[in-house]
Short mmCIF file of C-alpha atoms and ligand atoms in Angstrom, two decimals:
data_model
loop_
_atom_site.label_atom_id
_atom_site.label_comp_id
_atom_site.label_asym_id
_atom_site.label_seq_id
_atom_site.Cartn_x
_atom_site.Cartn_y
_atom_site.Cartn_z
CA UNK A 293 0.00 0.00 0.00
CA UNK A 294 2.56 2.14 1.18
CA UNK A 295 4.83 1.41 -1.98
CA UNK A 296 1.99 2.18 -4.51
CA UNK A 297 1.28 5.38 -2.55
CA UNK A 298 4.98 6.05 -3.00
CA UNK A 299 4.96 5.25 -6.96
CA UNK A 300 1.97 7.39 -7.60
CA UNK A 301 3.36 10.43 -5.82
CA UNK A 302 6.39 10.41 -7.78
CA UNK A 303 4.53 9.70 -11.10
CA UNK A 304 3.02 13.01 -9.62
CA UNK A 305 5.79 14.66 -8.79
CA UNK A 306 7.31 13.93 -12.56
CA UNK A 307 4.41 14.62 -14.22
CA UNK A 308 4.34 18.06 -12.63
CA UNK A 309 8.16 18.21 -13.50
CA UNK A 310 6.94 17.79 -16.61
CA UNK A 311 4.86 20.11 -16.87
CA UNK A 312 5.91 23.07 -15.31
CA UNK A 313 9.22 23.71 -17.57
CA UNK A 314 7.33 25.77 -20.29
CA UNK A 315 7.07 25.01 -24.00
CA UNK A 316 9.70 25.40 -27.02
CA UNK A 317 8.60 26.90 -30.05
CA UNK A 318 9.21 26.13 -33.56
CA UNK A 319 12.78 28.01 -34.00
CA UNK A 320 13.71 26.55 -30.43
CA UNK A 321 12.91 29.46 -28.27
CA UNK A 322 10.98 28.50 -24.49
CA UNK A 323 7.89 29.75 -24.11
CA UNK A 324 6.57 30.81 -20.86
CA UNK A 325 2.76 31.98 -19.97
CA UNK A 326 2.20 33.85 -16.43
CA UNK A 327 -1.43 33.75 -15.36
CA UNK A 328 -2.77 37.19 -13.43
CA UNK A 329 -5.66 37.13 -11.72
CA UNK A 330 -6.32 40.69 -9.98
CA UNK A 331 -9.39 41.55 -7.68
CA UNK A 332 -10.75 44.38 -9.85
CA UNK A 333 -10.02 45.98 -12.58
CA UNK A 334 -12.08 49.38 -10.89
CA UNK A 335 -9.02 49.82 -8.73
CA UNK A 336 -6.77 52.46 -9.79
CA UNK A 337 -3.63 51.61 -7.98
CA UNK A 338 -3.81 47.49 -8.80
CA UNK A 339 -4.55 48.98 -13.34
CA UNK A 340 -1.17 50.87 -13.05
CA UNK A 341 0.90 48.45 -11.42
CA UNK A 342 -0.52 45.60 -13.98
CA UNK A 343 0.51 47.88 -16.44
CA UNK A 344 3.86 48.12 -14.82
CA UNK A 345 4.18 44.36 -14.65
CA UNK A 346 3.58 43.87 -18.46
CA UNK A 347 5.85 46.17 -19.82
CA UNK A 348 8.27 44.61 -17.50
CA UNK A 349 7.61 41.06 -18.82
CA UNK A 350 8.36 42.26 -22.55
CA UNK A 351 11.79 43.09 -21.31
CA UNK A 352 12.03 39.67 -20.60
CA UNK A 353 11.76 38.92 -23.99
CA UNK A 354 14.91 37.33 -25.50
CA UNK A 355 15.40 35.19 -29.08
CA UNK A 356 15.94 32.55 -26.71
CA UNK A 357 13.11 33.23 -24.14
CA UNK A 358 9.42 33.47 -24.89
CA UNK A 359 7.23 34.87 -22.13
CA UNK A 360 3.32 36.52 -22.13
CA UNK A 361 0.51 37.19 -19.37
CA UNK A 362 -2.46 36.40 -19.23
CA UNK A 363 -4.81 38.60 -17.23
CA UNK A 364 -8.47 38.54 -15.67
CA UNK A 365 -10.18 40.39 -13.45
CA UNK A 366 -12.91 39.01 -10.92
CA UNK A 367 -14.82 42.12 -10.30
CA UNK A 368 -14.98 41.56 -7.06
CA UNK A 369 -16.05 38.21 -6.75
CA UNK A 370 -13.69 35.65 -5.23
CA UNK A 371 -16.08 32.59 -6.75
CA UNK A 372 -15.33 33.93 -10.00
CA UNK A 373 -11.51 34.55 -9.15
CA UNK A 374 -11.39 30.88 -8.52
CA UNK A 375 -13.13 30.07 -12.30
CA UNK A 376 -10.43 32.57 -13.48
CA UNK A 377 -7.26 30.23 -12.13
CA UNK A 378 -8.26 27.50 -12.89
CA UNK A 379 -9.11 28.46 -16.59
CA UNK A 380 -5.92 30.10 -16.52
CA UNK A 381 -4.28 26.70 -15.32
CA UNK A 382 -6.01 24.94 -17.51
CA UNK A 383 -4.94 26.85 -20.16
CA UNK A 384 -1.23 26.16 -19.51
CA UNK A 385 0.56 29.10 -17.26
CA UNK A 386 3.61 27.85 -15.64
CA UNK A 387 3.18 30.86 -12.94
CA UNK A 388 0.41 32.59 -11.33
CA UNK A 389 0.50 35.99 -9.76
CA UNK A 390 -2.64 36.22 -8.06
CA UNK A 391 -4.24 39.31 -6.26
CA UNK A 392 -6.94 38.03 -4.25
CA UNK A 393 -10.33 39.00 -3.63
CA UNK A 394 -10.38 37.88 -0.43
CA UNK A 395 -7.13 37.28 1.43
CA UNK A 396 -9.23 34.78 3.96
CA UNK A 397 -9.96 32.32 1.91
CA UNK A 398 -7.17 31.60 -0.51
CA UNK A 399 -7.78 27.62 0.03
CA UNK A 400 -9.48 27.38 -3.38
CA UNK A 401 -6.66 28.98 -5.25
CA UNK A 402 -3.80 27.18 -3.17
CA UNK A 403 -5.36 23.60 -3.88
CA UNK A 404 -5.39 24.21 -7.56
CA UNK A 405 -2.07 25.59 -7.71
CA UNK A 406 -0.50 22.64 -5.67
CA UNK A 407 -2.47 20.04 -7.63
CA UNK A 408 -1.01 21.14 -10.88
CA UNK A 409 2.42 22.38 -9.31
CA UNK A 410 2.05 25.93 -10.54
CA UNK A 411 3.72 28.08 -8.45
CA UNK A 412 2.05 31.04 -6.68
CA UNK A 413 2.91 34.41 -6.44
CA UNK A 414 0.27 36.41 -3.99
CA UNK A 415 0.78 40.27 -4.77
CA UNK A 416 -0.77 43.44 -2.49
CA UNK A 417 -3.29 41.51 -0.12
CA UNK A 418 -1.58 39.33 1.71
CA UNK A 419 -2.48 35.87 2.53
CA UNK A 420 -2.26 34.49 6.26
CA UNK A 421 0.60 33.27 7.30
CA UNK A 422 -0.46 30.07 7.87
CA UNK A 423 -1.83 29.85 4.09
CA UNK A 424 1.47 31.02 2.83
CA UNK A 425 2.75 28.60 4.81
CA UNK A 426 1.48 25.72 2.78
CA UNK A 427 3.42 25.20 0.46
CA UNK A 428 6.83 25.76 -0.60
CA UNK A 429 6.03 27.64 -3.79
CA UNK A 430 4.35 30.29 -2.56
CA UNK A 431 5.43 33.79 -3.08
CA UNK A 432 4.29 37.25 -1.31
CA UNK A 433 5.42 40.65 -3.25
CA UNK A 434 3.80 43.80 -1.43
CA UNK A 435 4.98 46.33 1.05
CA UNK A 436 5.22 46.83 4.69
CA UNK A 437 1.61 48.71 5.56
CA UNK A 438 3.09 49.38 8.74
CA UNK A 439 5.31 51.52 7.31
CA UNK A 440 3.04 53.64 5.05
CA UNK A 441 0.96 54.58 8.08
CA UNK A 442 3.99 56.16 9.99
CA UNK A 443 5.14 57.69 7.20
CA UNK A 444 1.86 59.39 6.33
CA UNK A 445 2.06 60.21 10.13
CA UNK A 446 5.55 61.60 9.64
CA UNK A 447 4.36 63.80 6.57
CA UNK A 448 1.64 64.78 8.37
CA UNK A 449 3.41 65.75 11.61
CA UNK A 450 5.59 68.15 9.67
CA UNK A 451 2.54 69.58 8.00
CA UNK A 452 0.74 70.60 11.11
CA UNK A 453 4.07 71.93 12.76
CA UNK A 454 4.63 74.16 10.05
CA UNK A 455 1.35 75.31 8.48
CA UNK A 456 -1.83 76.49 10.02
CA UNK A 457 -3.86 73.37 10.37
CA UNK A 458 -5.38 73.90 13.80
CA UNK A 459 -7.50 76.52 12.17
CA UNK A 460 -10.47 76.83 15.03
CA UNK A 461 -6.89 76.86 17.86
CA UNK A 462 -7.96 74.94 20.58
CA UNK A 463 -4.30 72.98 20.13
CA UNK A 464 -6.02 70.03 18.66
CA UNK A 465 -6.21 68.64 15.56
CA UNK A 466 -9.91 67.31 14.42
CA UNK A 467 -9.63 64.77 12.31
CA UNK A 468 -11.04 62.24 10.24
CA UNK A 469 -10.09 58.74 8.30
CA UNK A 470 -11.11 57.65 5.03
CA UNK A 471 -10.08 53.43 5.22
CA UNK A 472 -9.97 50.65 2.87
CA UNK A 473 -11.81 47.69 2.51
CA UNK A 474 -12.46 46.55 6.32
CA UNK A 475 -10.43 43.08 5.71
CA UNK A 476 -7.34 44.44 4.08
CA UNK A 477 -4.38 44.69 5.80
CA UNK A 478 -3.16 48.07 4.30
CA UNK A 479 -6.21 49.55 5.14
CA UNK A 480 -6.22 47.92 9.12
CA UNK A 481 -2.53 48.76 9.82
CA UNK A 482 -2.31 51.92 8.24
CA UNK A 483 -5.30 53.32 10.01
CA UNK A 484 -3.20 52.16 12.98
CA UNK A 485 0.21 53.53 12.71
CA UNK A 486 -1.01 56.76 10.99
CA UNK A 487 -2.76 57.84 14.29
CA UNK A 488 0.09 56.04 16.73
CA UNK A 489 2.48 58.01 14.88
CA UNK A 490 0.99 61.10 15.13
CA UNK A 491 0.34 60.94 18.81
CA UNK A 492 3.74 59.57 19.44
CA UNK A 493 4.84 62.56 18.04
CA UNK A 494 3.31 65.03 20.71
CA UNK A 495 0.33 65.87 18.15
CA UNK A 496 -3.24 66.07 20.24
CA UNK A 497 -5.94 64.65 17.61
CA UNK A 498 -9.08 64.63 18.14
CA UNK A 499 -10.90 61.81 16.02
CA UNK A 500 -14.48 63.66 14.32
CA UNK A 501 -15.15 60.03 12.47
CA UNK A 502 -14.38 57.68 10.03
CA UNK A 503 -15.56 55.93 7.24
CA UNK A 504 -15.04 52.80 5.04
CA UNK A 505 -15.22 54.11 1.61
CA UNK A 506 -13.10 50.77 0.21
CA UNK A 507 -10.07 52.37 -2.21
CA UNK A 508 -13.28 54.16 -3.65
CA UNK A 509 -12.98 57.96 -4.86
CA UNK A 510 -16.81 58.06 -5.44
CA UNK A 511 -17.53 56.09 -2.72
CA UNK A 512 -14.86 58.66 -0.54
CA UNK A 513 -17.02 61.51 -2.13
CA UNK A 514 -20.38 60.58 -1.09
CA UNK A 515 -19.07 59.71 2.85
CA UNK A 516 -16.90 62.98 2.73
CA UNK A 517 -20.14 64.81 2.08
CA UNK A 518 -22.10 63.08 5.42
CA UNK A 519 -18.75 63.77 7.12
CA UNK A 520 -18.95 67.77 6.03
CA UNK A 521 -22.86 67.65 6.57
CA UNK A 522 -22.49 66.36 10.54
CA UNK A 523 -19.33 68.65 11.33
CA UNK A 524 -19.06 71.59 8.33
CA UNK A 525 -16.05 73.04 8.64
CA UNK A 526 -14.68 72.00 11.57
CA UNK A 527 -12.85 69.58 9.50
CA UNK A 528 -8.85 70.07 9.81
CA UNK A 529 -7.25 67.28 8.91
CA UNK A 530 -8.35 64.30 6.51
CA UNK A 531 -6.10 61.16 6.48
CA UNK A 532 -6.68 58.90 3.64
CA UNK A 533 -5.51 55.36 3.11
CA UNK A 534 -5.30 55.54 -0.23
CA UNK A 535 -4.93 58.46 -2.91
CA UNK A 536 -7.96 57.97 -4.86
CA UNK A 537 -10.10 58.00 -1.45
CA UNK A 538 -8.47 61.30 -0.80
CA UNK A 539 -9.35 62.74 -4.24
CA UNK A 540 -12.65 61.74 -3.71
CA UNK A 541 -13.01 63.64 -0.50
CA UNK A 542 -11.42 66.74 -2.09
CA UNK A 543 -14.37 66.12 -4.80
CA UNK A 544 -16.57 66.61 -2.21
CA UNK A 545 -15.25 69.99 -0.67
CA UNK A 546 -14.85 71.09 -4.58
CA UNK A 547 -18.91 70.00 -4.98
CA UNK A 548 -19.77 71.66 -1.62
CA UNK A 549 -17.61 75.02 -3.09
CA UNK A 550 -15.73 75.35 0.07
CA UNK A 551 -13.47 77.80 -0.35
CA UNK A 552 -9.60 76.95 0.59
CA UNK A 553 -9.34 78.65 3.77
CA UNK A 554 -12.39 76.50 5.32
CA UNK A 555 -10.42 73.39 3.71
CA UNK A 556 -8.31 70.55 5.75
CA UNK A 557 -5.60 69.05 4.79
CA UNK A 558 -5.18 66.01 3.16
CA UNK A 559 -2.78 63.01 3.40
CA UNK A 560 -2.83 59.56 0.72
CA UNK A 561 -1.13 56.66 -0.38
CA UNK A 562 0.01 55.28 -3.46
CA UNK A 563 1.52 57.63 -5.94
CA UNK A 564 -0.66 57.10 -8.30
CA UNK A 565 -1.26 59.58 -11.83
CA UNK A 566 -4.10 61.22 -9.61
CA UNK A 567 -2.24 61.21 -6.40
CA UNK A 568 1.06 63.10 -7.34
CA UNK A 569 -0.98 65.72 -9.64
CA UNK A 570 -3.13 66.33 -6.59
CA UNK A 571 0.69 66.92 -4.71
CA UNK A 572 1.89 68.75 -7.62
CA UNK A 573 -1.40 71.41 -7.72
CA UNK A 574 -0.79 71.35 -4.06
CA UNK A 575 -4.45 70.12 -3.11
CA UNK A 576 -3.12 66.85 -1.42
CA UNK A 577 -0.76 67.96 0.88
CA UNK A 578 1.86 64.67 0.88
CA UNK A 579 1.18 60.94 -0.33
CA UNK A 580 2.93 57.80 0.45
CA UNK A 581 4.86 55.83 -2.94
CA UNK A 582 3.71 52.69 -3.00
CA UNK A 583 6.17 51.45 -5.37
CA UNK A 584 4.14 49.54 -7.92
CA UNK A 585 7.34 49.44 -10.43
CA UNK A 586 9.26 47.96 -8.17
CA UNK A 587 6.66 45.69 -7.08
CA UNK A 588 5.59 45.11 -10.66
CA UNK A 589 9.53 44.06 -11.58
CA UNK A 590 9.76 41.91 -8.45
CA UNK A 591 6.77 39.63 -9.74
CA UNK A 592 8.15 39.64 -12.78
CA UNK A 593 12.07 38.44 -11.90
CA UNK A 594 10.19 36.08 -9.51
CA UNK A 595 7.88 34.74 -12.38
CA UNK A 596 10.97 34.59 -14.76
CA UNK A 597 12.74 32.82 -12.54
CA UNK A 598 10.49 30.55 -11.34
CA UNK A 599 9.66 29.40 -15.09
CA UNK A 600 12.99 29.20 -16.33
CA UNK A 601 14.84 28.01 -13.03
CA UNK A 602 17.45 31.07 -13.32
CA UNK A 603 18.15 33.95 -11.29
CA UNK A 604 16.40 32.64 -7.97
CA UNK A 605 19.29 33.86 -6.36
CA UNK A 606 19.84 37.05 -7.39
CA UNK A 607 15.89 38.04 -5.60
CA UNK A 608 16.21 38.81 -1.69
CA UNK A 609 13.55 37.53 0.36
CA UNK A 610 12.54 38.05 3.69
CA UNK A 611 11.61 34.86 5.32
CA UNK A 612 12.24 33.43 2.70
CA UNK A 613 9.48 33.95 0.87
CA UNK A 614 8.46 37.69 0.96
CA UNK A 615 9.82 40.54 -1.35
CA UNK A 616 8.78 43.85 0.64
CA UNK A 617 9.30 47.22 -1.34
CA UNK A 618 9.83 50.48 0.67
CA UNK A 619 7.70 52.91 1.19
CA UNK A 620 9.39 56.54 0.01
CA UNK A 621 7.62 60.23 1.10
CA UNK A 622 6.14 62.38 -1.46
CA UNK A 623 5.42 66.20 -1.15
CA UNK A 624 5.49 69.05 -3.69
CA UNK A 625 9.34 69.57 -2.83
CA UNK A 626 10.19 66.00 -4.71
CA UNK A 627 6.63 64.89 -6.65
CA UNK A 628 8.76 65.91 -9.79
CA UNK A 629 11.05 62.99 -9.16
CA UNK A 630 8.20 60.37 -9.22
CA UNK A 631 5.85 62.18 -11.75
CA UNK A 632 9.43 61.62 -13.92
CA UNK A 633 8.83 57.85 -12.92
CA UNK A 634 5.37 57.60 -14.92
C1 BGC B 813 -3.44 50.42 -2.31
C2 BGC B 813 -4.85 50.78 -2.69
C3 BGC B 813 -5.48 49.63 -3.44
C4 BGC B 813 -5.38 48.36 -2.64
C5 BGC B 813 -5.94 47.20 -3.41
C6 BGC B 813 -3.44 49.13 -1.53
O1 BGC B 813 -2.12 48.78 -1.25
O2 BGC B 813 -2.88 51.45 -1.53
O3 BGC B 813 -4.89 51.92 -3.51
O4 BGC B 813 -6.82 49.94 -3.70
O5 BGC B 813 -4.04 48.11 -2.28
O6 BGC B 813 -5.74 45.96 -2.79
CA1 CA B 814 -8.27 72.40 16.12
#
C-alpha cells in the first residue's frame, strides 16, 4: 500500500516536472505563460501596477526566451476569481500571480495551484501566514503597511508643525479617516500607525469620524459629504488610506464650493497619476509611494525565474518567501522625481 502510494506520488511529482518547464517553439525558443488574476479591474492603484508588470515582462523577452501574461479580473467576486485560475491553469501558465479578492480564503486557489504544481505568487493583499505557509512555492510581493501609516504620520506631523492646520486653535487637531476595505491589511494597519504616529509625536488629535469608503474615490465623495454635513467646517485634517479615497473627499469639498481657507488638509497613499498631480497642484498635501514598479519588476524576476529556473538567487527575500518594497515620502518639494517615474 505504502509502496503504490509512494509510486503514484512520484509519477506526480514527474508529471508536474513535466509540466511546469514551459514550451519550445518552432525556431527553439521556451515559451513561458504567467497567469494574473487581480481583484478588480475598478481599482486604480492594482490597473497601473498591472501595467507596470507587463511592460516589464516584454523586457524579458529574449530570441531565446518566450514569455506573455495572461490577465483577468474578478470584479470583485472571489467565486469567480477561482473560475479565473483554474481556466488560466487549464490553459497552460507555468506561474500565477494572483491578487486576491479575499485574502481569507485563498484555500481554493492554493489547492489548484499545488495540484497542478504551478507556483504562486500572492501580490498586495496578503495571505495568512499560515496559508502562505502551505506550500513551498508560494510567493508574497507587497509592502510593509506598517510603514506607510507612519510615514503618512511623519508627513503629516511636519505639516501641522509648520502650516496652520489647527484653524479653530484649541491645540487640537480634528480629524477624520477615510479606510480601505475593512479586511485588508493596508487599510487595518495603516489606520493604525497613521494615528500612533501622530500621537507619538506630541500631536493632540481629536478623532471627528471615520468611514469605510473601500479604495473608492466616489464612494470617498459621497461619505466625505455626510462627514462635512455632521461637522461643516470644523474639519482640519483628513487622512486617507489611499490616494484615490483622498481625491474623492477633495471632490466633495470642490462640490460643496468650500473655499480653501475652510479646507483641511489632506494626506494619501500610493503615488498614483491622480495622487502626485493632486501633490503637484498642491491640493493633497503629501502621499505615500507605494512602489508599484518595483513591485511590478519583483513579480516579474520572480515569475521569470520561477519558469525558467534562473536567477532565484539574485531576488532577496525576507523569510524566505516575501519581497517587501519600501515605502518613500512624497510632497510638492520631490513629486517631480516620481511624476518623472510615470
Ligand atoms: C493600495 C490601494 C489599493 C489596494 C488594493 C493598496 O495597497 O494602496 O490603492 O486599492 O491596495 O488591494
Ligand atoms: Ca483644532
Amino acid at each position: 500500500m505504502i509502496k503504490k502510494a509512494g509510486i503514484i506520488l512520484l509519477c506526480g511529482v514527474m508529471f508536474a516536472g513535466l509540466c511546469s518547464c514551459g514550451k519550445k517553439t518552432a525556431d527553439g525558443a521556451q515559451k513561458f505563460q504567467v497567469g494574473v488574476a487581480y481583484y478588480n479591474q475598478t481599482d486604480t492603484f492594482l490597473r497601473e501596477l498591472i501595467d507596470c508588470f507587463r511592460g516589464d515582462l516584454e523586457e524579458y523577452k529574449t530570441k531565446n526566451l518566450e514569455i506573455s501574461a495572461m490577465v483577468r479580473e474578478a470584479g470583485g467576486s472571489e467565486k469567480t476569481q477561482n473560475e479565473q485560475v483554474e481556466e488560466l491553469i487549464d490553459a497552460g501558465c507555468d506561474v500565477l500571480c494572483v491578487n486576491l479578492v479575499d485574502r481569507s480564503d485563498p484555500s481554493e486557489i492554493i489547492d489548484m495551484a499545488m495540484e497542478n504544481d504551478v507556483p504562486l505568487i500572492f501580490f498586495n493583499r496578503e495571505p495568512v501566514r499560515e496559508d502562505m505557509m502551505q506550500w513551498e512555492k508560494m510567493y508574497y510581493v507587497g509592502a510593509n503597511a506598517r510603514q506607510s501609516g507612519q510615514l503618512q504620520g511623519e508627513l503629516a506631523v511636519e505639516v501641522i508643525r509648520s502650516q496652520d492646520v489647527d484653524r479653530n486653535g484649541d491645540g487640537k487637531i480634528q480629524y477624520v479617516i477615510l479606510e480601505g476595505e475593512a479586511d485588508h491589511q493596508d487599510a487595518i494597519i495603516r489606520t493604525e500607525s497613521v494615528v500612533n504616529t501622530l500621537k507619538e509625536k506630541g500631536i493632540e488629535l481629536e478623532k471627528l469620524s471615520y468611514q469605510i469608503a473601500n479604495w473608492n474615490r466616489a464612494q470617498a465623495q459621497n461619505r466625505m459629504k455626510q462627514m462635512i454635513g455632521q461637522f461643516h467646517d470644523s474639519i482640519e485634517l483628513v487622512l486617507s488610506n489611499n490616494d484615490d479615497m483622498a481625491a474623492g473627499a477633495i471632490d466633495a469639498y470642490d462640490e460643496l464650493n468650500y473655499t480653501e481657507e475652510n479646507r483641511p488638509v489632506f494626506f494619501g497613499v500610493d503615488g498614483t497619476a491622480v495622487g502626485l498631480q493632486g501633490v503637484k497642484d498642491r491640493e493633497i498635501a503629501g502621499t505615500i509611494y507605494n512602489d508599484k514598479e518595483g513591485q511590478a519588476e519583483a513579480m516579474a524576476q520572480l515569475s521569470v525565474a520561477l519558469c525558467t529556473g534562473e536567477g532565484m538567487d539574485a531576488i532577496s527575500f525576507e523569510d524566505e518567501r516575501y519581497v517587501f518594497l519600501p515605502y518613500l515620502k512624497v510632497t510638492y518639494d520631490n513629486v517631480d522625481e516620481f511624476l518623472d517615474r510615470q
